[in-house]
GROMACS .gro file of C-alpha atoms in nm:
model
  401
    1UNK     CA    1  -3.477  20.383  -3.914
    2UNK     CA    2  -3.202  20.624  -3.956
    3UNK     CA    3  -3.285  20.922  -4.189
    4UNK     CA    4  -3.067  20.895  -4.515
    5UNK     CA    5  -2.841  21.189  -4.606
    6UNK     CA    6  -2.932  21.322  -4.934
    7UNK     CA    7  -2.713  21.193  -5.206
    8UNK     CA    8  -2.774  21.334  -5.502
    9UNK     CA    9  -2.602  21.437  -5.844
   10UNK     CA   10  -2.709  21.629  -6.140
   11UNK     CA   11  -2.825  21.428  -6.377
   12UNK     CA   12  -2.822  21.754  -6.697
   13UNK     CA   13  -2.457  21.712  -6.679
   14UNK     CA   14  -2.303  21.675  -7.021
   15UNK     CA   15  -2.174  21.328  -7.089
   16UNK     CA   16  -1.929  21.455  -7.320
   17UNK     CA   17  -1.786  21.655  -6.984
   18UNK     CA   18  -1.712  21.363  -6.824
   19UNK     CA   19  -1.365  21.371  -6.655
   20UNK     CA   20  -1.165  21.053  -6.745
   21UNK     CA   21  -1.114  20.979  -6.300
   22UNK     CA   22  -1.337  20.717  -6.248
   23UNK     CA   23  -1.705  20.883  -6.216
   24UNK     CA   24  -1.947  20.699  -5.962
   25UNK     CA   25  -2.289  20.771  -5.953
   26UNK     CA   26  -2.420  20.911  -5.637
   27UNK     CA   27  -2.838  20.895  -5.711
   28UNK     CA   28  -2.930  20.610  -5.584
   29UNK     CA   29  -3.304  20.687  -5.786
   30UNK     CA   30  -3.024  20.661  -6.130
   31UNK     CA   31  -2.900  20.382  -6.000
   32UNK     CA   32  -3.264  20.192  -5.933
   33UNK     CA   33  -3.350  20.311  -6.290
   34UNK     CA   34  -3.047  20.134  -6.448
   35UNK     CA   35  -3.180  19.870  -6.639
   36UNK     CA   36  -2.861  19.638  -6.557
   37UNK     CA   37  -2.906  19.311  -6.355
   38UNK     CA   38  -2.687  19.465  -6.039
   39UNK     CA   39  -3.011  19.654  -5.952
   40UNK     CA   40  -3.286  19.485  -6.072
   41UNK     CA   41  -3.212  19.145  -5.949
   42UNK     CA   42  -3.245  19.276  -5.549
   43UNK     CA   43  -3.569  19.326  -5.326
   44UNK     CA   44  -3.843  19.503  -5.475
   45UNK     CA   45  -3.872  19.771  -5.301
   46UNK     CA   46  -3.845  20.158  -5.396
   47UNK     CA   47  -3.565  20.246  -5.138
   48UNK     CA   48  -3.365  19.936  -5.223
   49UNK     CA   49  -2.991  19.932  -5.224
   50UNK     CA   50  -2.804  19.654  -5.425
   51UNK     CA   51  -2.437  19.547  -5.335
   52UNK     CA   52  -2.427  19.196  -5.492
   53UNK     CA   53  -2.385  19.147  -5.862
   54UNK     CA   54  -2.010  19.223  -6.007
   55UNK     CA   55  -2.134  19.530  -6.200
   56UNK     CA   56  -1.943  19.927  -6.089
   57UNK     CA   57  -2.159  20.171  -6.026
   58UNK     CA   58  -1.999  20.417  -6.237
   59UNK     CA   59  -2.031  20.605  -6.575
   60UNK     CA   60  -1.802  20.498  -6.920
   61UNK     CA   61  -1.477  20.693  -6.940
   62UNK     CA   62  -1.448  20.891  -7.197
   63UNK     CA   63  -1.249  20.751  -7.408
   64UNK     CA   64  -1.482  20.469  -7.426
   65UNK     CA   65  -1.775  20.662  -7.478
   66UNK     CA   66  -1.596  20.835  -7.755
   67UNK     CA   67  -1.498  20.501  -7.905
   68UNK     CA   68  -1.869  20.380  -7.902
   69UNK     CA   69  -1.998  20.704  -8.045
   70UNK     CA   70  -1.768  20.750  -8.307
   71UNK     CA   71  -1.889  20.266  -8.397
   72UNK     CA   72  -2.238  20.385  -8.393
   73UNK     CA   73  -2.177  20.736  -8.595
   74UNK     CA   74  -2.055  20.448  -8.864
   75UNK     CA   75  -2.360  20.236  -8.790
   76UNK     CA   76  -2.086  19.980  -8.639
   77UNK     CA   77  -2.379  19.772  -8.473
   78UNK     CA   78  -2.291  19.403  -8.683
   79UNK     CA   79  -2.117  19.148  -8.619
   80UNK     CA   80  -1.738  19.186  -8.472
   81UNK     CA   81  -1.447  19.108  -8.675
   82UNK     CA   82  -1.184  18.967  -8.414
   83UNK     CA   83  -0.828  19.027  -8.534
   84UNK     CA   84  -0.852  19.373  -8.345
   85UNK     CA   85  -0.970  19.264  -8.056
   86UNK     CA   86  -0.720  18.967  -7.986
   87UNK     CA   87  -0.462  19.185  -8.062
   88UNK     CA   88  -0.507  19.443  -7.817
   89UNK     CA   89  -0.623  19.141  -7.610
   90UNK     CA   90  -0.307  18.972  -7.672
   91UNK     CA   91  -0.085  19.296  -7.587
   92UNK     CA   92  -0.239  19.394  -7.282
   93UNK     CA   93  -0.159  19.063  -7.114
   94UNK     CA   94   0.202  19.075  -7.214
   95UNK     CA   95   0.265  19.408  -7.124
   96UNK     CA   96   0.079  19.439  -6.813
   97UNK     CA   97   0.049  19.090  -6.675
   98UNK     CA   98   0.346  18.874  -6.872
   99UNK     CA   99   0.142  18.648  -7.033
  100UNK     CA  100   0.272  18.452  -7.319
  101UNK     CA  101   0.013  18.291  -7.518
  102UNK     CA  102  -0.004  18.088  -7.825
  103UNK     CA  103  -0.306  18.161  -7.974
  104UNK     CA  104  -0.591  18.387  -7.908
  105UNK     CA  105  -0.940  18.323  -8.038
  106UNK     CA  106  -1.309  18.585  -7.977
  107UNK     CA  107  -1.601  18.487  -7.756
  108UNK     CA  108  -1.903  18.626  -7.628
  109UNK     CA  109  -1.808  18.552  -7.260
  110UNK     CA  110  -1.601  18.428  -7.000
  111UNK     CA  111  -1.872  18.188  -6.931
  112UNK     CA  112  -1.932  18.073  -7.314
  113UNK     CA  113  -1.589  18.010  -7.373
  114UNK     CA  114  -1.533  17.803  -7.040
  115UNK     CA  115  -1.817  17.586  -7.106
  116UNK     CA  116  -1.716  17.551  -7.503
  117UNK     CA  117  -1.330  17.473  -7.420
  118UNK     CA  118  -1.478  17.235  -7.144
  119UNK     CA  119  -1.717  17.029  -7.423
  120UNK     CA  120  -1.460  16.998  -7.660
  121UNK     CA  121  -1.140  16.906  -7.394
  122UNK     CA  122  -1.293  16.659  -7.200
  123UNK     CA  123  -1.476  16.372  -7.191
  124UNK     CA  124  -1.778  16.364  -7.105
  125UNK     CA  125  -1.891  16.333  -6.711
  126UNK     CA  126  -1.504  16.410  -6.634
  127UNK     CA  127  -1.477  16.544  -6.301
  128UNK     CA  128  -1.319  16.932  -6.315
  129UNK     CA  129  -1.248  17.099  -5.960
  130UNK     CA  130  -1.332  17.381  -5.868
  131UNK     CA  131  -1.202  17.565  -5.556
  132UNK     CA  132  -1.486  17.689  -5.322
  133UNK     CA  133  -1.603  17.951  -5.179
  134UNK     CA  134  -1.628  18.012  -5.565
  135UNK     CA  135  -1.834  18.271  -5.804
  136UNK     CA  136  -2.108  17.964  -5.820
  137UNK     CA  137  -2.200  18.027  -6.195
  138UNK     CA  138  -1.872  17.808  -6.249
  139UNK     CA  139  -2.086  17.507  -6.123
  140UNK     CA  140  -2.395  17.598  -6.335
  141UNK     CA  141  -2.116  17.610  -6.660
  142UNK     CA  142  -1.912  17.306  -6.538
  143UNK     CA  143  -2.323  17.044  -6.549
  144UNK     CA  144  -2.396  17.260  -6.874
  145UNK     CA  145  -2.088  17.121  -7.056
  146UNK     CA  146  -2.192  16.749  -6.913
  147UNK     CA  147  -1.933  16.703  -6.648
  148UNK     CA  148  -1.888  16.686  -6.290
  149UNK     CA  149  -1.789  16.954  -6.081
  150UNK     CA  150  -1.594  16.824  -5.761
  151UNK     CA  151  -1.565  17.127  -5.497
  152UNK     CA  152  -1.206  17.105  -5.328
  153UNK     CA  153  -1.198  17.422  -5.049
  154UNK     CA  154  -0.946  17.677  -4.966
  155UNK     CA  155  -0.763  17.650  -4.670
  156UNK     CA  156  -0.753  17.938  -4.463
  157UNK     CA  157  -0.409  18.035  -4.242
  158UNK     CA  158  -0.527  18.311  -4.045
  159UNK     CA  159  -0.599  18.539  -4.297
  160UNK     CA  160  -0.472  18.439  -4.553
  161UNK     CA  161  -0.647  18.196  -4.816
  162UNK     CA  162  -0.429  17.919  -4.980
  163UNK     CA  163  -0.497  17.640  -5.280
  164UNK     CA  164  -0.504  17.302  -5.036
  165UNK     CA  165  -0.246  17.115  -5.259
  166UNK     CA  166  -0.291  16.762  -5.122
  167UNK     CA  167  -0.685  16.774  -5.146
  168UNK     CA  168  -0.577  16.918  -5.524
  169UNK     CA  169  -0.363  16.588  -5.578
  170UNK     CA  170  -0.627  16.354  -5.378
  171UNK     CA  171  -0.872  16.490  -5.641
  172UNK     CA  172  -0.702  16.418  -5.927
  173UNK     CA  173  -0.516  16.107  -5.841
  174UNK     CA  174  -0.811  15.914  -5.631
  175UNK     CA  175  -1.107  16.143  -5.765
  176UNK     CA  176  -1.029  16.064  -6.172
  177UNK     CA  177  -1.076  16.481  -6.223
  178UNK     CA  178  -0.968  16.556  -6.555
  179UNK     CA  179  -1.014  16.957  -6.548
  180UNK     CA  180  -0.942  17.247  -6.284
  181UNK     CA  181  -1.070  17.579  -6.334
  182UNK     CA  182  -0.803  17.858  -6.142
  183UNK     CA  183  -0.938  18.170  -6.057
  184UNK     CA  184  -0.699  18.438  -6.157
  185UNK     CA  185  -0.795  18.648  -5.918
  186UNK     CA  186  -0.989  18.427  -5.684
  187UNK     CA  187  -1.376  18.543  -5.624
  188UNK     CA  188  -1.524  18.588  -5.396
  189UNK     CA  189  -1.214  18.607  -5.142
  190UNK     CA  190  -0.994  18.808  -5.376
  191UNK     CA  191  -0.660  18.630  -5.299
  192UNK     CA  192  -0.414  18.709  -5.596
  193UNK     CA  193  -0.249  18.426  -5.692
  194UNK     CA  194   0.128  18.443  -5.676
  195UNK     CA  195   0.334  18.338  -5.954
  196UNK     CA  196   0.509  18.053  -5.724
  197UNK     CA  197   0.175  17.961  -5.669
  198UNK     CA  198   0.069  17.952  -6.037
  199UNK     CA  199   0.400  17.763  -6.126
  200UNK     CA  200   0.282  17.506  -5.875
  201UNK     CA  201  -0.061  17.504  -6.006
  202UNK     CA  202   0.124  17.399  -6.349
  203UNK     CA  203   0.302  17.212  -6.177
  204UNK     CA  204  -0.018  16.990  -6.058
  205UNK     CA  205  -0.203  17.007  -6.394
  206UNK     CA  206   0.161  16.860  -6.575
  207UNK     CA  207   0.185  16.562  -6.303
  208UNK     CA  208  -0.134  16.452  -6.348
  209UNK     CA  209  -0.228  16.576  -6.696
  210UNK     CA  210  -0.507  16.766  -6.603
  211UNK     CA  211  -0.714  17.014  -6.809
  212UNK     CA  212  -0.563  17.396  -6.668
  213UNK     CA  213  -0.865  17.660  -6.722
  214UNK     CA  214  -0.794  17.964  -6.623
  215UNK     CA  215  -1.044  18.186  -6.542
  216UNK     CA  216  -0.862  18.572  -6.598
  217UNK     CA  217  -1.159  18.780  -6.629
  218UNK     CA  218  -1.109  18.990  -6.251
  219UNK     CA  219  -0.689  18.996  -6.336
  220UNK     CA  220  -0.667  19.389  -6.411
  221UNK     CA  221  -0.829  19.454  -6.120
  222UNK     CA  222  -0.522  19.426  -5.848
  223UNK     CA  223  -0.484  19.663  -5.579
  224UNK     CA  224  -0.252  19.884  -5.622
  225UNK     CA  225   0.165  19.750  -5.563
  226UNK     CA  226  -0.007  19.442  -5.607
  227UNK     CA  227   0.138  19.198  -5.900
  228UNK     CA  228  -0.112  19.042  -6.069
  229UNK     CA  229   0.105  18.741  -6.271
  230UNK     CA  230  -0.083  18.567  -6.551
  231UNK     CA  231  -0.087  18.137  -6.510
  232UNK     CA  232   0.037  18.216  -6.837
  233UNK     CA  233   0.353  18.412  -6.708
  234UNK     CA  234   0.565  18.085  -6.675
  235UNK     CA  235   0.659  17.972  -6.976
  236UNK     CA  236   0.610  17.631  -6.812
  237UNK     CA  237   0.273  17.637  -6.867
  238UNK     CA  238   0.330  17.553  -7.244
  239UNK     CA  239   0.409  17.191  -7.133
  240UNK     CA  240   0.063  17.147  -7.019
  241UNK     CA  241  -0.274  17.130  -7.180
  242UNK     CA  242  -0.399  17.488  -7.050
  243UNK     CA  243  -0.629  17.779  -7.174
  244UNK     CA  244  -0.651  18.097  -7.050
  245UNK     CA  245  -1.008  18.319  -7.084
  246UNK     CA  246  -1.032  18.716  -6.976
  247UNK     CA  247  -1.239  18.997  -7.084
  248UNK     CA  248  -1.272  19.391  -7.050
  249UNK     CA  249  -1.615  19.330  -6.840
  250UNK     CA  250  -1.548  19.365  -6.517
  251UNK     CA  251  -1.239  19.593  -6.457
  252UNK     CA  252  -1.404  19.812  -6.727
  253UNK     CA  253  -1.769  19.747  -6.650
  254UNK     CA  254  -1.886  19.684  -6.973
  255UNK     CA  255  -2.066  19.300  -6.987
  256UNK     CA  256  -2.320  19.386  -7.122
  257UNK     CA  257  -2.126  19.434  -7.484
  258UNK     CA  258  -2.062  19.068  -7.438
  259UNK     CA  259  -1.676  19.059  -7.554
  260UNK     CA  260  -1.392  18.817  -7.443
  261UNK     CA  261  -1.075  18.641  -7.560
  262UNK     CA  262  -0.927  18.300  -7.491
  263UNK     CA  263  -0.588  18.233  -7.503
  264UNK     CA  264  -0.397  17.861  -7.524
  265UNK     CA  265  -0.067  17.688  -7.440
  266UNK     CA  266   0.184  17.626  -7.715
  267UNK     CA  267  -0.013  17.235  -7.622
  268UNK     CA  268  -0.382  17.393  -7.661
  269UNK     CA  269  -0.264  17.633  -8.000
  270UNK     CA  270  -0.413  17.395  -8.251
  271UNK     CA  271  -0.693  17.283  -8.030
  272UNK     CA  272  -0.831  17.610  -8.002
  273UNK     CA  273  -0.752  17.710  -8.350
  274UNK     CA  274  -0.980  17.462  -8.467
  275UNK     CA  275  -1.260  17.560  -8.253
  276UNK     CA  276  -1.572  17.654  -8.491
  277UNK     CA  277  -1.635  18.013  -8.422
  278UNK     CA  278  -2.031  17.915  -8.410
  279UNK     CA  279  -1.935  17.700  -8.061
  280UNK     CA  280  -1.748  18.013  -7.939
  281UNK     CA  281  -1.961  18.273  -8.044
  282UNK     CA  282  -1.920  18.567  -8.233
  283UNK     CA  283  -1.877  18.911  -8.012
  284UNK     CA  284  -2.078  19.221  -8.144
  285UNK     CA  285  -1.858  19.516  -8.311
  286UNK     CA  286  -1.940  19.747  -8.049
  287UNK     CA  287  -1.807  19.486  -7.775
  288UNK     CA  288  -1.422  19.481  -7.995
  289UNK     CA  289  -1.451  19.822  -8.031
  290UNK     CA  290  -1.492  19.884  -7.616
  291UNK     CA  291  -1.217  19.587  -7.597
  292UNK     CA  292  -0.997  19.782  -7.830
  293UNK     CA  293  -1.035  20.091  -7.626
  294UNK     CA  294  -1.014  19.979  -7.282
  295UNK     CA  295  -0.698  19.790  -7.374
  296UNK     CA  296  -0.529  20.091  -7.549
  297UNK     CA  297  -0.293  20.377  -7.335
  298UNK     CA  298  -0.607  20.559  -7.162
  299UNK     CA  299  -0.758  20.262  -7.076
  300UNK     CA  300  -0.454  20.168  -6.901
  301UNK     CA  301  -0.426  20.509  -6.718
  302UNK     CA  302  -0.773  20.532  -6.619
  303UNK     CA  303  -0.731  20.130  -6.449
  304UNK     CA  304  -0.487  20.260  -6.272
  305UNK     CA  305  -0.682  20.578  -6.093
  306UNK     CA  306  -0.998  20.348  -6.064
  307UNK     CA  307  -0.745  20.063  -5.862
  308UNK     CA  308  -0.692  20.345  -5.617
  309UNK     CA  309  -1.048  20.462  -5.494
  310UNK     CA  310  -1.146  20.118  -5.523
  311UNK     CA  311  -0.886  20.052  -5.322
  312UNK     CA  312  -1.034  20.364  -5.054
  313UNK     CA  313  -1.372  20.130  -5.093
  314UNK     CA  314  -1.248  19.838  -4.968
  315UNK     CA  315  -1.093  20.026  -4.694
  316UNK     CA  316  -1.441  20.203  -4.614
  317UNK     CA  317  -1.631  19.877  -4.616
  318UNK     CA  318  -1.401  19.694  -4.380
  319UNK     CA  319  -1.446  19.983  -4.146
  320UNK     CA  320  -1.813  19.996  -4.163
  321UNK     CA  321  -1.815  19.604  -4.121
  322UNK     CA  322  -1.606  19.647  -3.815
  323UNK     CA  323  -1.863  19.946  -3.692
  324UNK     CA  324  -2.177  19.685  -3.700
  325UNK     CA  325  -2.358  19.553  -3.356
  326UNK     CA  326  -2.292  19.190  -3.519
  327UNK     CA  327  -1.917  19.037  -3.510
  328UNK     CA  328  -1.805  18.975  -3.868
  329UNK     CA  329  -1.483  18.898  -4.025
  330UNK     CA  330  -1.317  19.022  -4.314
  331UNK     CA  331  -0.991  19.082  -4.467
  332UNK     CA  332  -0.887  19.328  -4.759
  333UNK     CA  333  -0.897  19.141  -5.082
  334UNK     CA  334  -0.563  19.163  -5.301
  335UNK     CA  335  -0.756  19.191  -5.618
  336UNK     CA  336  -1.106  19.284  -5.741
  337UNK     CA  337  -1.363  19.531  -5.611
  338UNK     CA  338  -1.519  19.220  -5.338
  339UNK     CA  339  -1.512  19.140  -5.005
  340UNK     CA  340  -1.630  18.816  -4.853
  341UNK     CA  341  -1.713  18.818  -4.504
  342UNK     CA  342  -1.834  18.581  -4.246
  343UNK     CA  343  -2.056  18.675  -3.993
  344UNK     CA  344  -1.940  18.484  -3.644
  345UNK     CA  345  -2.181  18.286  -3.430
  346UNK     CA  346  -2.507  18.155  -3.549
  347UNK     CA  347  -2.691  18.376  -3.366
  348UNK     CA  348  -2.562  18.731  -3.518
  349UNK     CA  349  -2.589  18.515  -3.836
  350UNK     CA  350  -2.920  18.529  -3.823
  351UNK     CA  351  -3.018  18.847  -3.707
  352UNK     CA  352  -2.776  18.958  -4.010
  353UNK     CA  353  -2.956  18.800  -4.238
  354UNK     CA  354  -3.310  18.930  -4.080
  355UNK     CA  355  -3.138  19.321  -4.090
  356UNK     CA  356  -3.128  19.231  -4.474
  357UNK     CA  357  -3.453  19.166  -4.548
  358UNK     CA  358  -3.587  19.451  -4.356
  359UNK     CA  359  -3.334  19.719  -4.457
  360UNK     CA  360  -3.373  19.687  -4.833
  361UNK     CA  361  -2.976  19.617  -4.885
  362UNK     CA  362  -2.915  19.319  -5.116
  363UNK     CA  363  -2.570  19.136  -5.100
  364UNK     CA  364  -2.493  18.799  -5.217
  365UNK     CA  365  -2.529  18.543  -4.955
  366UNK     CA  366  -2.275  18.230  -4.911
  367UNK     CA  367  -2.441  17.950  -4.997
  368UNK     CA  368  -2.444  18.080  -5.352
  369UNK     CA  369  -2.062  18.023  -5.362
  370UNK     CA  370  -2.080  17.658  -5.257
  371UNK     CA  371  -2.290  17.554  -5.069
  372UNK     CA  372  -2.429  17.540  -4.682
  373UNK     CA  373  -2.100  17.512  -4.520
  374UNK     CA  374  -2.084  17.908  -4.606
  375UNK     CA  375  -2.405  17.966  -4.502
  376UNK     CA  376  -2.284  18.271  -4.231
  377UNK     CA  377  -2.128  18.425  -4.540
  378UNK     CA  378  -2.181  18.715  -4.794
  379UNK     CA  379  -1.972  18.902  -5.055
  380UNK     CA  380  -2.030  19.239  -5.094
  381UNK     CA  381  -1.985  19.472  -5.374
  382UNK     CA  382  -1.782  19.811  -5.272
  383UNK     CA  383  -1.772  19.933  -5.624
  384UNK     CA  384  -2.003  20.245  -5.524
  385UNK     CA  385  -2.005  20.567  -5.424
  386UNK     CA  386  -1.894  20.633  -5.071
  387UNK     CA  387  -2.192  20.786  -4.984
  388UNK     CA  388  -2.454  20.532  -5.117
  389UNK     CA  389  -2.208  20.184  -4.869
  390UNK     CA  390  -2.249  20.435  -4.615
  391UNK     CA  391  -2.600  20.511  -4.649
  392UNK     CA  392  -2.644  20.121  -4.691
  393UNK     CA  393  -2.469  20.049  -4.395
  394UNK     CA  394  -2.630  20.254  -4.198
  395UNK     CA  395  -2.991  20.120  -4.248
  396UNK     CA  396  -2.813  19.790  -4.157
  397UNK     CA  397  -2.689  19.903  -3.817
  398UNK     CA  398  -3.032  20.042  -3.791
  399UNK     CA  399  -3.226  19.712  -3.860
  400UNK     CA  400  -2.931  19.537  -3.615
  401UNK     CA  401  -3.006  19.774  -3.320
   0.00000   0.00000   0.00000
């Protein structure tokens, strides 16, 4: 095996220091030691490398940190009150992404909220379709709230990914589904939905009165000149039964504060007004406070310096994918810090997936995402340092050789 270059960082500087550009950590021994699930969840080994989970390998901006100081210098560690936190919620998706809502209510998580607007929208065992390859969590959520998830896949044009609008209709129509979860950003492939596409999504859900959940939670996270429209940016949408969820976890890498806001249609408003908070869940003051803060002006400004060098990691990944002895495709995701990847043949497929277990690198592998028909597939996680995805792909070009 190749010998690693030394990547290391000091770990005496001052956090109080830190600049507000995005900071990545470059010790990988800091980043074995993080008790987070991103690196604990991949082989156990002591020279492992972990690419998979949605988690940034990066340190809290400052203004974030100072935010969470200052909660905890007050002994701010209760419960949240949520008025705060759905209106910075609420103002960041109008200024930034155009949504108009008509309501805005707290929850712990993406997932919570999904599977609690799910319980209380739909019958139950109504089918709800869900577009595949797919974060596969949404099927876990979709069984938990007693229904049926029906997988309907993208259609790929070349490189480009598309919704498959008369499997869509044949779902609803002949399939009985009663619910469709969007992916605003789609993961794992990263296409960013346009907003003729969203208006046609409405479109769908109005004709045949389906259930519109929109899943925002990867939306801030658009490359840069990329517009990243809200489904609820037409206000079309308020004809239709729809709710929208997002949270500050992943473009601001805090899920582990466990803090998110759903949003309705002027349809939904009184639906999810009356919503027991107990069903939703009550978010933890430090996870408003970090929503607060990462949805205020510097929050803003440092999203938009972090969209750029994760924008030079995408770029960086897709070369080093191109560089490896196996042929695998990829294209440059619109949105999000993931790229989904299919290794050709089933021959390089497996010797791929041999390199992985010898080399130490975890990624997430296809089938995860929907089954065995992606099976020759990974996503991988380029939110890293550039020196720790090119140390990792180099002891995978070394385990290919």
């Amino acid at each position: 095996m190749a010998q690693e270059p030394a990547i290391r960082s000091a770990r005496t500087a001052s956090p109080v220091d830190l600049p507000e550009r995005p900071r990545f950590i470059t010790d990988l021994d800091v980043l074995r030691a993080r008790r987070t699930l991103k690196w604990q969840i991949g082989p156990d080994t002591p020279d492992r490398i972990c690419l998979g989970v949605a988690e940034m390998d990066l340190y809290p901006p400052e203004f974030l940190r100072s935010a969470l100081v200052e909660a905890l210098g007050l002994g701010e560690t209760g419960y949240g009150l949520p008025e705060a936190q759905e209106a910075a919620c609420g103002r960041y998706l109008s200024d930034h992404h155009d949504a108009d809502v008509a309501g805005l209510r707290c929850t712990t998580d993406v997932l919570t909220g999904l599977r609690t607007l799910m319980r209380s929208g739909l019958a139950p065992g109504s089918p709800v379709i869900v577009e595949t390859p797919v974060y596969g969590d949404l099927f876990t959520v979709v069984r938990e709230a007693g229904l049926e998830p029906v997988a309907v896949p993208l259609l790929r044009t070349g490189a480009q990914w598309q919704h498959d609008w008369a499997a869509l209709a044949t779902a609803a129509r002949d399939g009985g589904a009663r619910g469709w979860i969007v992916c605003q950003p789609h993961n794992p492939v990263g296409r960013a939905w346009t907003l003729p596409e969203m208006s046609q999504a409405i479109a769908v859900c109005r004709e045949h009165d389906l259930l519109l959940l929109a899943n925002e939670v990867h939306i801030p996270l658009g490359m840069p000149g990329r517009a990243m429209p809200s489904a609820f940016a037409d206000g079309a949408i308020h004809g239709v039964r729809a709710f929208g969820l997002t949270s500050a976890s992943k473009a601001f890498n805090v899920p582990g504060l466990k803090s998110a806001t759903v949003y309705g249609s002027e349809r939904s408003a009184a639906a999810l007004a009356d919503l027991p908070q107990s069903l939703l869940g009550r978010p933890g003051s430090l996870g408003a406070v970090a929503t607060v803060a990462c949805y205020g002006p510097e929050g803003v400004a440092w999203l938009h310096t972090l969209r750029e060098e994760l924008a030079e990691r995408i770029r960086l990944v897709l070369d080093e994918l191109a560089s490896l002895p196996v042929r695998v495709s990829a294209t440059a995701p619109e949105a999000t810090y993931l790229v989904w990847a299919e290794v050709d043949g089933e021959q390089d497929a497996r010797r791929f997936a041999e390199a992985l277990d010898t080399s130490g690198i975890h990624l997430l592998v296809g089938e995860s995402f929907g089954g065995t028909e992606f099976d020759r597939c990974f996503r991988i996680n380029a939110a890293s340092h550039p020196a720790v995805l090119r140390t990792a792909f180099a002891r995978l070009r070394a385990a290919l050789r």
